[in-house]
Amino acid sequence: MEIKKAVIPAAGLGTRFLPVTKSMPKEMLPIIDKPVIHYVVEEAIASGIDDIIFVTGRSKRSIEDYFDESPELEMYLRQKHKDDLLKMVEDISSMVDIHYIRQKEPKGLGDAILTARKHISGEPFAVLLGDDLIVNKTPCTRQLIEVFNKYRCSTIAVEEVPQEKVSSYGIIKGTPLDECLYSLEEIVEKPSVKDAPSNIGAIGRYVFTPEIFDCIKMAGSGVGGEIQLTDGIRLLNDMQKVYAYKFAGKRYDTGDKLGYVKAIIDFAMRNEYFDQDLKAYLKTILGADC
Ligand code: UTP
């Protein structure tokens, strides 16, 4: 069975990005003119997903509005014959089938995923975190789906993280099977540097068999009193094989202020409308600092 459904958890409080996240979801932060979540949805579609379940919470209404039709705006653009803009706006609301579920309280990523259980109805599915932006010709989620299609096992995307950052990630220990694929042996949520089994961390892309739901439920709350996805993955790995895959691509953690700034700079430098002007401008400020 081909994976067609994806869960996008976007109900977190975004405390690393306060104060703006007081009233605005971090997933809606713009990378120039498109919110991060738009890129995440595009990745899901390009990976073969045709049914998306957003897990949202309070003050996340702007995500629903963004992917909905906007009749007044569309009528205005039509009257003004702004056809390109009209098409852009209409395309967003017709991209894919989207459903919304609310996580009543932000009790952790594991809990957010559990909220989507009924909609998944016993199928394997993908999870894309709404604040991880990944750029690659073959989308990261597609890479995981291809591993799943070969081995029919849950697969999590991983990357090497700097030593000083291991205590911010779920860190794995794995047996390498080839250059990019590991058989998962252990996964620990936010270990101290000295207890970390490696510097390979899980990032915001996963493909799961439906047994993950029972495992999250069984695991209960973990680090920080939150229902951690990592604990669910550990139990799943006791029950059936789980793989970790070193994906190809560049990832930006846009839930982190520096990660967000890096994404904006890189996207702006690749933007054909102002890359030359921007390079010239950057030279003036970098030159002034040297
Ligand atoms: P994060 O830990 O990055 O999100 O969760 P956060 O809690 O919003 O951010 P900080 O750490 O306070 O800044 C990763 C993803 O899981 C979602 C978040 O929205 C984000 O996409 N999440 C997290 C939920 O949907 N519900 C939760 O209870 C927690």
Short mmCIF file of C-alpha atoms and ligand atoms in Angstrom, two decimals:
data_model
loop_
_atom_site.label_atom_id
_atom_site.label_comp_id
_atom_site.label_asym_id
_atom_site.label_seq_id
_atom_site.Cartn_x
_atom_site.Cartn_y
_atom_site.Cartn_z
CA MET A 1 0.00 0.00 0.00
CA GLU A 2 1.44 3.39 -1.07
CA ILE A 3 1.64 6.03 1.66
CA LYS A 4 -0.95 8.72 0.93
CA LYS A 5 -1.66 10.32 4.30
CA ALA A 6 0.48 12.72 6.29
CA VAL A 7 0.16 14.27 9.73
CA ILE A 8 1.58 17.76 10.18
CA PRO A 9 1.74 18.64 13.88
CA ALA A 10 1.61 22.40 14.33
CA ALA A 11 0.11 22.82 17.79
CA GLY A 12 3.27 23.61 19.76
CA LEU A 13 3.67 26.87 21.66
CA GLY A 14 6.81 27.94 19.83
CA THR A 15 8.48 29.32 22.95
CA ARG A 16 11.87 29.54 21.24
CA PHE A 17 10.35 32.14 18.94
CA LEU A 18 8.64 34.40 21.47
CA PRO A 19 7.33 37.07 21.48
CA VAL A 20 6.00 36.80 17.91
CA THR A 21 4.55 33.32 18.61
CA LYS A 22 2.33 34.85 21.28
CA SER A 23 -0.23 35.57 18.59
CA MET A 24 1.21 34.00 15.43
CA PRO A 25 2.04 30.35 14.73
CA LYS A 26 5.74 29.86 14.02
CA GLU A 27 4.67 27.69 11.07
CA MET A 28 3.27 30.87 9.45
CA LEU A 29 6.54 32.80 9.65
CA PRO A 30 7.30 33.91 6.10
CA ILE A 31 10.33 32.90 4.11
CA ILE A 32 10.14 36.14 2.14
CA ASP A 33 6.58 35.76 0.79
CA LYS A 34 5.58 32.17 1.59
CA PRO A 35 5.03 30.77 5.07
CA VAL A 36 7.21 27.86 6.15
CA ILE A 37 4.16 25.58 6.32
CA HIS A 38 3.48 26.15 2.61
CA TYR A 39 6.86 24.61 1.79
CA VAL A 40 6.12 21.69 4.11
CA VAL A 41 2.78 21.04 2.36
CA GLU A 42 4.51 21.27 -1.03
CA GLU A 43 7.04 18.69 0.13
CA ALA A 44 4.24 16.35 1.19
CA ILE A 45 2.48 16.68 -2.17
CA ALA A 46 5.70 16.21 -4.13
CA SER A 47 6.23 13.02 -2.10
CA GLY A 48 2.90 11.52 -3.23
CA ILE A 49 0.73 12.55 -0.24
CA ASP A 50 -2.86 13.46 -1.12
CA ASP A 51 -4.47 13.72 2.31
CA ILE A 52 -3.05 15.95 5.05
CA ILE A 53 -4.11 16.13 8.69
CA PHE A 54 -2.99 19.28 10.43
CA VAL A 55 -2.85 19.11 14.20
CA THR A 56 -3.46 22.65 15.39
CA GLY A 57 -4.33 24.41 18.62
CA ARG A 58 -5.27 27.80 19.98
CA SER A 59 -4.04 30.83 18.00
CA LYS A 60 -3.39 28.67 14.93
CA ARG A 61 -6.41 29.87 12.94
CA SER A 62 -4.21 31.67 10.44
CA ILE A 63 -2.98 28.28 9.17
CA GLU A 64 -6.57 27.29 8.32
CA ASP A 65 -7.26 30.67 6.74
CA TYR A 66 -4.10 30.44 4.65
CA PHE A 67 -5.10 27.15 3.00
CA ASP A 68 -8.77 28.12 2.65
CA GLU A 69 -10.43 30.01 -0.21
CA SER A 70 -10.46 33.80 0.13
CA PRO A 71 -13.50 34.98 -1.90
CA GLU A 72 -13.08 38.76 -1.36
CA LEU A 73 -9.41 38.73 -2.31
CA GLU A 74 -10.07 36.48 -5.31
CA MET A 75 -12.90 38.73 -6.52
CA TYR A 76 -10.72 41.82 -6.13
CA LEU A 77 -7.84 40.27 -8.09
CA ARG A 78 -10.29 39.09 -10.78
CA GLN A 79 -11.79 42.58 -11.16
CA LYS A 80 -8.33 44.14 -11.40
CA HIS A 81 -7.25 41.49 -13.97
CA LYS A 82 -4.32 40.50 -11.79
CA ASP A 83 -4.41 37.00 -13.25
CA ASP A 84 -1.03 35.78 -12.02
CA LEU A 85 -1.77 36.76 -8.44
CA LEU A 86 -5.27 35.29 -8.71
CA LYS A 87 -3.87 31.97 -9.88
CA MET A 88 -1.30 31.98 -7.08
CA VAL A 89 -3.99 32.56 -4.46
CA GLU A 90 -6.42 30.01 -5.96
CA ASP A 91 -3.72 27.35 -6.26
CA ILE A 92 -3.01 27.50 -2.52
CA SER A 93 -6.58 26.59 -1.56
CA SER A 94 -6.78 23.75 -4.07
CA MET A 95 -3.38 22.17 -3.44
CA VAL A 96 -4.50 19.08 -1.54
CA ASP A 97 -7.19 17.64 0.74
CA ILE A 98 -6.56 19.13 4.20
CA HIS A 99 -8.27 18.22 7.49
CA TYR A 100 -7.78 19.91 10.83
CA ILE A 101 -7.76 18.36 14.27
CA ARG A 102 -7.15 20.31 17.44
CA GLN A 103 -4.81 19.12 20.13
CA LYS A 104 -6.57 20.34 23.24
CA GLU A 105 -3.39 21.07 25.14
CA PRO A 106 0.19 21.09 23.85
CA LYS A 107 1.17 17.95 25.76
CA GLY A 108 4.00 17.02 23.43
CA LEU A 109 4.70 15.86 19.89
CA GLY A 110 3.68 12.26 20.68
CA ASP A 111 0.31 13.46 21.92
CA ALA A 112 -0.16 15.64 18.81
CA ILE A 113 0.37 12.59 16.59
CA LEU A 114 -2.00 10.47 18.73
CA THR A 115 -4.70 13.10 18.11
CA ALA A 116 -4.68 12.15 14.41
CA ARG A 117 -5.14 8.41 15.06
CA LYS A 118 -8.77 8.11 13.97
CA HIS A 119 -8.12 9.79 10.66
CA ILE A 120 -5.18 7.53 9.83
CA SER A 121 -7.36 4.40 10.15
CA GLY A 122 -4.72 1.73 10.40
CA GLU A 123 -2.53 2.71 7.45
CA PRO A 124 1.18 3.56 7.33
CA PHE A 125 1.58 7.33 7.20
CA ALA A 126 4.10 10.16 7.08
CA VAL A 127 4.75 12.86 9.68
CA LEU A 128 6.23 16.23 8.71
CA LEU A 129 6.95 18.76 11.43
CA GLY A 130 5.58 22.15 10.49
CA ASP A 131 8.72 24.09 11.37
CA ASP A 132 11.37 21.96 9.64
CA LEU A 133 12.08 23.22 6.15
CA ILE A 134 14.06 20.83 3.95
CA VAL A 135 15.31 21.57 0.47
CA ASN A 136 16.22 18.81 -1.98
CA LYS A 137 15.32 17.71 -5.50
CA THR A 138 13.92 14.43 -4.17
CA PRO A 139 11.86 15.58 -1.17
CA CYS A 140 12.96 14.20 2.19
CA THR A 141 9.56 12.59 2.79
CA ARG A 142 9.77 10.86 -0.61
CA GLN A 143 13.19 9.48 0.36
CA LEU A 144 11.66 7.97 3.53
CA ILE A 145 8.69 6.57 1.60
CA GLU A 146 11.10 4.86 -0.77
CA VAL A 147 12.89 3.20 2.16
CA PHE A 148 9.49 2.19 3.54
CA ASN A 149 8.43 0.74 0.17
CA LYS A 150 11.56 -1.42 0.15
CA TYR A 151 11.54 -2.67 3.74
CA ARG A 152 7.94 -2.01 4.91
CA CYS A 153 9.30 -0.64 8.20
CA SER A 154 8.94 2.66 10.04
CA THR A 155 11.75 5.00 9.03
CA ILE A 156 12.91 8.22 10.65
CA ALA A 157 15.03 10.92 9.02
CA VAL A 158 18.29 11.71 10.80
CA GLU A 159 21.28 14.00 10.41
CA GLU A 160 24.54 14.64 12.20
CA VAL A 161 24.15 17.47 14.68
CA PRO A 162 26.91 19.54 16.34
CA GLN A 163 28.01 18.12 19.73
CA GLU A 164 26.70 21.16 21.60
CA LYS A 165 23.23 20.55 20.11
CA VAL A 166 22.76 16.85 20.96
CA SER A 167 20.78 17.72 24.08
CA SER A 168 18.12 19.38 21.88
CA TYR A 169 17.41 16.27 19.78
CA GLY A 170 16.27 12.67 19.94
CA ILE A 171 19.67 10.99 19.46
CA ILE A 172 20.02 7.53 17.94
CA LYS A 173 22.38 4.62 18.07
CA GLY A 174 22.18 2.55 14.92
CA THR A 175 23.87 -0.26 13.03
CA PRO A 176 24.88 1.04 9.61
CA LEU A 177 23.40 -1.05 6.79
CA ASP A 178 24.75 1.14 4.01
CA GLU A 179 26.01 4.69 3.57
CA CYS A 180 22.71 6.28 4.63
CA LEU A 181 20.61 3.59 6.28
CA TYR A 182 20.81 2.43 9.91
CA SER A 183 18.93 -0.24 11.76
CA LEU A 184 17.80 1.57 14.90
CA GLU A 185 19.20 0.19 18.16
CA GLU A 186 18.41 2.96 20.56
CA ILE A 187 16.87 6.43 20.63
CA VAL A 188 17.16 8.83 23.56
CA GLU A 189 15.30 12.13 23.93
CA LYS A 190 17.50 15.15 24.64
CA PRO A 191 20.43 13.29 26.27
CA SER A 192 23.29 15.13 27.94
CA VAL A 193 26.42 15.27 25.77
CA LYS A 194 28.12 12.61 27.90
CA ASP A 195 25.14 10.19 27.73
CA ALA A 196 24.41 10.68 24.02
CA PRO A 197 24.89 7.42 22.09
CA SER A 198 26.08 9.40 19.01
CA ASN A 199 25.67 12.81 17.42
CA ILE A 200 23.03 11.57 14.96
CA GLY A 201 19.72 13.25 15.68
CA ALA A 202 16.16 12.66 14.52
CA ILE A 203 14.72 15.59 12.58
CA GLY A 204 11.13 16.41 11.66
CA ARG A 205 10.32 13.77 9.05
CA TYR A 206 9.05 10.24 9.72
CA VAL A 207 7.18 7.37 8.14
CA PHE A 208 5.35 5.12 10.58
CA THR A 209 3.45 1.89 10.63
CA PRO A 210 0.15 2.39 12.52
CA GLU A 211 1.52 0.47 15.56
CA ILE A 212 3.24 3.73 16.57
CA PHE A 213 -0.05 4.92 18.08
CA ASP A 214 -0.23 2.11 20.67
CA CYS A 215 3.46 2.62 21.41
CA ILE A 216 3.04 6.36 22.06
CA LYS A 217 0.08 5.58 24.28
CA MET A 218 1.98 2.91 26.21
CA ALA A 219 5.01 5.17 26.67
CA GLY A 220 3.07 7.91 28.51
CA SER A 221 4.86 11.09 29.49
CA GLY A 222 8.62 11.44 29.39
CA VAL A 223 11.25 14.21 29.38
CA GLY A 224 9.80 17.54 30.52
CA GLY A 225 6.49 15.85 31.41
CA GLU A 226 5.59 15.79 27.68
CA ILE A 227 4.28 12.83 25.71
CA GLN A 228 7.38 12.32 23.63
CA LEU A 229 7.37 10.75 20.19
CA THR A 230 10.88 9.45 20.90
CA ASP A 231 9.57 7.19 23.70
CA GLY A 232 6.94 5.79 21.33
CA ILE A 233 9.62 5.10 18.71
CA ARG A 234 11.70 3.25 21.33
CA LEU A 235 8.78 0.94 22.13
CA LEU A 236 7.98 0.48 18.45
CA ASN A 237 11.59 -0.57 17.88
CA ASP A 238 11.20 -3.28 20.56
CA MET A 239 8.21 -4.65 18.64
CA GLN A 240 9.24 -4.30 14.98
CA LYS A 241 12.23 -3.08 13.00
CA VAL A 242 12.71 0.68 12.72
CA TYR A 243 15.18 2.28 10.33
CA ALA A 244 16.94 5.62 10.49
CA TYR A 245 17.81 7.28 7.20
CA LYS A 246 20.43 9.98 6.65
CA PHE A 247 18.45 12.00 4.16
CA ALA A 248 19.88 14.02 1.30
CA GLY A 249 19.08 17.72 1.49
CA LYS A 250 19.53 20.89 3.48
CA ARG A 251 17.41 21.37 6.58
CA TYR A 252 16.50 24.60 8.32
CA ASP A 253 15.03 24.50 11.82
CA THR A 254 12.81 27.54 11.37
CA GLY A 255 11.44 27.16 14.90
CA ASP A 256 14.83 28.47 16.02
CA LYS A 257 15.62 32.16 15.41
CA LEU A 258 19.05 31.56 13.85
CA GLY A 259 17.73 28.67 11.72
CA TYR A 260 14.98 30.95 10.46
CA VAL A 261 17.40 33.76 9.56
CA LYS A 262 19.62 31.26 7.69
CA ALA A 263 16.62 30.06 5.69
CA ILE A 264 15.65 33.60 4.72
CA ILE A 265 19.20 34.46 3.61
CA ASP A 266 19.59 31.27 1.56
CA PHE A 267 16.18 31.60 -0.09
CA ALA A 268 16.77 35.28 -0.83
CA MET A 269 20.16 34.51 -2.40
CA ARG A 270 18.43 32.02 -4.70
CA ASN A 271 15.63 34.44 -5.60
CA GLU A 272 16.12 35.56 -9.20
CA TYR A 273 14.29 38.86 -8.63
CA PHE A 274 16.75 40.31 -6.19
CA ASP A 275 19.73 38.05 -5.71
CA GLN A 276 22.17 40.48 -7.44
CA ASP A 277 20.91 43.50 -5.48
CA LEU A 278 21.05 41.51 -2.28
CA LYS A 279 24.62 40.31 -2.93
CA ALA A 280 25.66 43.91 -3.57
CA TYR A 281 23.91 45.03 -0.38
CA LEU A 282 25.48 42.25 1.71
CA LYS A 283 28.91 43.27 0.40
CA THR A 284 28.32 46.79 1.69
CA ILE A 285 27.46 45.66 5.21
CA LEU A 286 30.01 42.85 5.44
CA GLY A 287 32.67 45.16 4.01
CA ALA A 288 31.81 47.78 6.60
CA ASP A 289 32.26 45.24 9.41
CA CYS A 290 35.68 43.96 8.28
P1 UTP B 1 8.86 21.73 19.03
O1 UTP B 1 9.34 21.25 20.33
O2 UTP B 1 9.83 22.27 18.06
O3 UTP B 1 7.71 22.82 19.15
O4 UTP B 1 7.94 20.62 18.40
P2 UTP B 1 7.28 23.82 20.20
O5 UTP B 1 7.03 23.18 21.50
O6 UTP B 1 6.16 24.54 19.54
O7 UTP B 1 8.52 24.82 20.19
P3 UTP B 1 9.43 25.41 21.32
O8 UTP B 1 10.45 24.35 21.59
O9 UTP B 1 8.55 25.76 22.49
O10 UTP B 1 10.00 26.63 20.67
C1 UTP B 1 8.09 20.14 17.07
C2 UTP B 1 6.76 20.17 16.34
O11 UTP B 1 5.73 19.52 17.07
C3 UTP B 1 4.61 20.36 17.21
C4 UTP B 1 5.13 21.77 17.03
O12 UTP B 1 4.10 22.62 16.53
C5 UTP B 1 6.26 21.57 16.02
O13 UTP B 1 5.79 21.57 14.70
N1 UTP B 1 4.01 20.13 18.54
C6 UTP B 1 4.79 20.16 19.66
C7 UTP B 1 2.65 19.93 18.64
O14 UTP B 1 1.93 19.91 17.63
N2 UTP B 1 2.11 19.73 19.89
C8 UTP B 1 2.85 19.75 21.00
O15 UTP B 1 2.29 19.56 22.10
C9 UTP B 1 4.23 19.97 20.89
#
